[in-house]
Amino acid sequence: MKFASGGRALERLAGGNATRRAATPKRWRTITVGKDPWRERTAEDEAWLREPAPARIREAAQQALLFPATRFLAKPTVFGASDLIHAPQPAILAPNHESDIDTPLVLLSLPYAWRKRTVVGAASDRFYAKRAYALSSGFWINTFPFDRGGGQRRGLAAAAAHLRDGRNVLLYPQGTRGAGPDAYRAGVAELALTADAPIIPIHITGSALIMPKNRGLNRRAKTTVTFARPIHPRPGETPQELTQRMVDSLT
Amino acid sequence: MSIAPARMIERPRRHVSADREACVVEVTENSPPTLFHSGEQFRLERLPVGSRIVYPPPPLKGLADVEAAIAAALDSPLGMDPLNSLLSPGMKLTIAFDDISLPLPPMREPDIRALVIEQVLERAYRAGVDDIHLIAALALHRRMTADELKRAVGSRVFDEFYPDRLYNHDAEDPGNIVHLGDTPNEERVELSKRAADSDLLVYVNINLVTMDGGHKSVAVGLGTYNSLKHHHTPHAMTRSRSFMDPSRSELHKSAGRQGEIVESAVPIFHIETTLNNDMYGGALRFLAKPEQRWTPREQAIFAGLKRATDRMPPKLRRDLFHKQYAPYAVTGVTAGAVSPVHEVTLERCATQQAVQVHGQADVVTAGLPYVCPYNVNSIMNPVLVMCLGLGYFFNLYKGVPLAREGGVMIFTHPVTPEFNPVHHPSYVDFFEEVLSDTRDPMEIHKRYERAYAEDEWYRHLYRTSYAYHGVHPLYMWYWGAHGLEHLGDVIFVGGDPEACRRMGFRRADTMRDALEMAEQVVGRDPSVTHFHCPPLFYAEVSA
């Protein structure tokens, strides 16, 4: 069949005919049993963000935007930060974890001398699922990918490497947000024992109200950030014992 | 070869027949794409070289003085005494008028019904008539809302008569229905009691298509399910060739027999009015013209319109389209006895709407617009799409259908499976329950009609809400019975797959695909005719 072909200008002007868009979901729902293998980390560690120049920009951006916003939302009261001046570096910073705002809270509470050499262990399945997330979290809070679970201790090995390079490592011993006071895991203690680094337990209260898990920004609230005395691992101590000491020091 | 559409629009029209010839245009290699309506959207489609496009005739000039024409019609009616001599003090006068389904789209104010009713009322008051009722003759259609009534009869009449003496006909009100008798063919005739008891019944009609008017106005408009069920059947529909041609329509013959019974029971003063086909106002008037005649400015307006409607949210689009009122001009007013009046009216309709076409086509294409008689201010659901395509568009012929027997009709419409829950409650059930079981009109008639017509819930909604009668979706399906029987296949371009499948039609994404699918039914290199409707017109097809 031969079709009419005049009036091209009109056709261009008026655009194509409306088509029925197939109702294809943007993401197929994955039906899985157990852990989703595709949700593993796909983005890599953005190490260049720890270079001096990006670090200076980060400090400026944190002071200009992130910390004021955190102060506005969390209204923090900080105890014991000035004592850190006497604490040895590198160390493992181990706060309890209730909300996403915990990391900026701890970072803003740290003295500059600590903050500039602190890296944050970020769950690789969450923060390193996409490159954009990796860049964003790497820039704002100076993260490195921490592989949770799996029994291979890859996350702990990466953290140990940072400690060896002289950086403080911020790790959440509970492993996830809102796990509760009884859910402290032994991983951080294990790292302290193998790397022979002190643990600085940190206690945060009130942050659960601001950004509860799976709820986004909820409300403003008053928070407190308390730094405990550094805990040094004792020779022959088991990770469980060290963890117990860490929990005791917070209460 | 194109037969000089260039001379069609601007030239002052002296010979109507010359215009009629120019209404059929052949597609050449240089023809521009053709406009297809597709619900509330527009499409530009390329038709095969050698296809015919049948365009509607240009709008006729309206009457210079409508008021005077109405007065003249009332003073010198056909086959009856002048209205003034029929009016006397103390008499019972009922004025019935066509409902929201006419005209399409609704006309700009003042509505012709309002103009006629005002003059009738004026004369009635002068003659000392007090007992006057106005009834919207809506048969089994939905009730008109107060606003819609106000538009139809005008605010002055509305303020005075609503709600006590201006109301909707209720075909399910046992206390206000009378049985007038049976026709020789044993068709029961039931009518509104008020109309039957009146000393004079004045009917104000708008004759948009040749199907309207005549005896169908009173006998159907003020009738009940019991009187409609005799001619609203698949048998009558398949034997109406077509129901747009009253002389060859079983539907009209049956309604005519009923009308005679009504006429013998109550004197009817019938007023019929005709409109031209000027349905697009102002800047959009070019949509009725052949695409070759569009000026660059009009092309730019169309492009803007198309792009805007394509991007608009569907709900906003529907609201905008249903707010359009057509600037129809009145081309004639005739009053008097039903039959002589209707004859004149049909001639006027033909002057505006008839287009001579020689020979049938293997494939007929048409773009279905956003409105049909049953979804004014509402949603065009799939059943109504079927009714508009196979009921109305297929039947807009005199003589033989535009598509040959076993031919294919290709429509453009999105066929969205969406229903207005207030207006079309029984349609939802019909679509889900009946169509998933059978699509054969005869079988539907046999197995389902009674249940839908006598359902108490539908009856309640029809009487108290704004719902179409329970049996209405079945009637819609019957209207397509002739088309379903005659055609080899029906294809909807851009139609919803599920809805088309449910109704037994095929669908395609593009016109080219549809034409290729049609070739499988009618053979290689079919003759294609595009029916460029709206504006409304009909084809007088000679085989």
Short mmCIF file of C-alpha atoms in Angstrom, two decimals, chain A residues 1-20, chain B residues 28-31 33 41 43-49 303 306-307 414 494 496 519:
data_model
loop_
_atom_site.label_atom_id
_atom_site.label_comp_id
_atom_site.label_asym_id
_atom_site.label_seq_id
_atom_site.Cartn_x
_atom_site.Cartn_y
_atom_site.Cartn_z
CA MET A 1 0.00 0.00 0.00
CA LYS A 2 1.28 3.42 -0.90
CA PHE A 3 0.42 6.18 1.50
CA ALA A 4 -0.15 9.91 1.06
CA SER A 5 2.94 11.86 1.91
CA GLY A 6 2.03 15.53 1.66
CA GLY A 7 1.69 17.97 4.54
CA ARG A 8 4.96 17.05 6.27
CA ALA A 9 5.11 20.46 7.93
CA LEU A 10 1.75 19.96 9.60
CA GLU A 11 2.77 16.53 10.80
CA ARG A 12 6.03 17.83 12.26
CA LEU A 13 4.23 20.72 13.89
CA ALA A 14 1.52 18.59 15.44
CA GLY A 15 3.81 15.80 16.65
CA GLY A 16 3.21 12.06 16.50
CA ASN A 17 0.00 10.35 17.43
CA ALA A 18 -0.52 9.58 21.06
CA THR A 19 0.42 5.99 21.77
CA ARG A 20 -0.86 3.78 24.49
CA THR B 28 -3.26 11.61 -3.78
CA GLU B 29 0.44 11.33 -3.12
CA ASN B 30 0.55 14.97 -2.08
CA SER B 31 -2.45 14.83 0.24
CA PRO B 33 -2.40 13.61 6.71
CA GLN B 41 -7.51 13.49 21.42
CA ARG B 43 -4.64 11.92 15.44
CA LEU B 44 -3.13 12.62 12.06
CA GLU B 45 -3.17 9.53 9.91
CA ARG B 46 -1.89 8.89 6.41
CA LEU B 47 -4.37 7.08 4.21
CA PRO B 48 -3.40 4.98 1.19
CA VAL B 49 -3.19 6.79 -2.12
CA ALA B 303 -0.64 21.60 16.29
CA LYS B 306 -3.08 18.38 19.54
CA ARG B 307 0.07 18.73 21.57
CA PRO B 414 -8.69 4.77 23.15
CA GLY B 494 -5.11 2.80 19.88
CA ASP B 496 -7.36 -0.67 25.13
CA GLU B 519 -6.23 -6.71 4.23
#
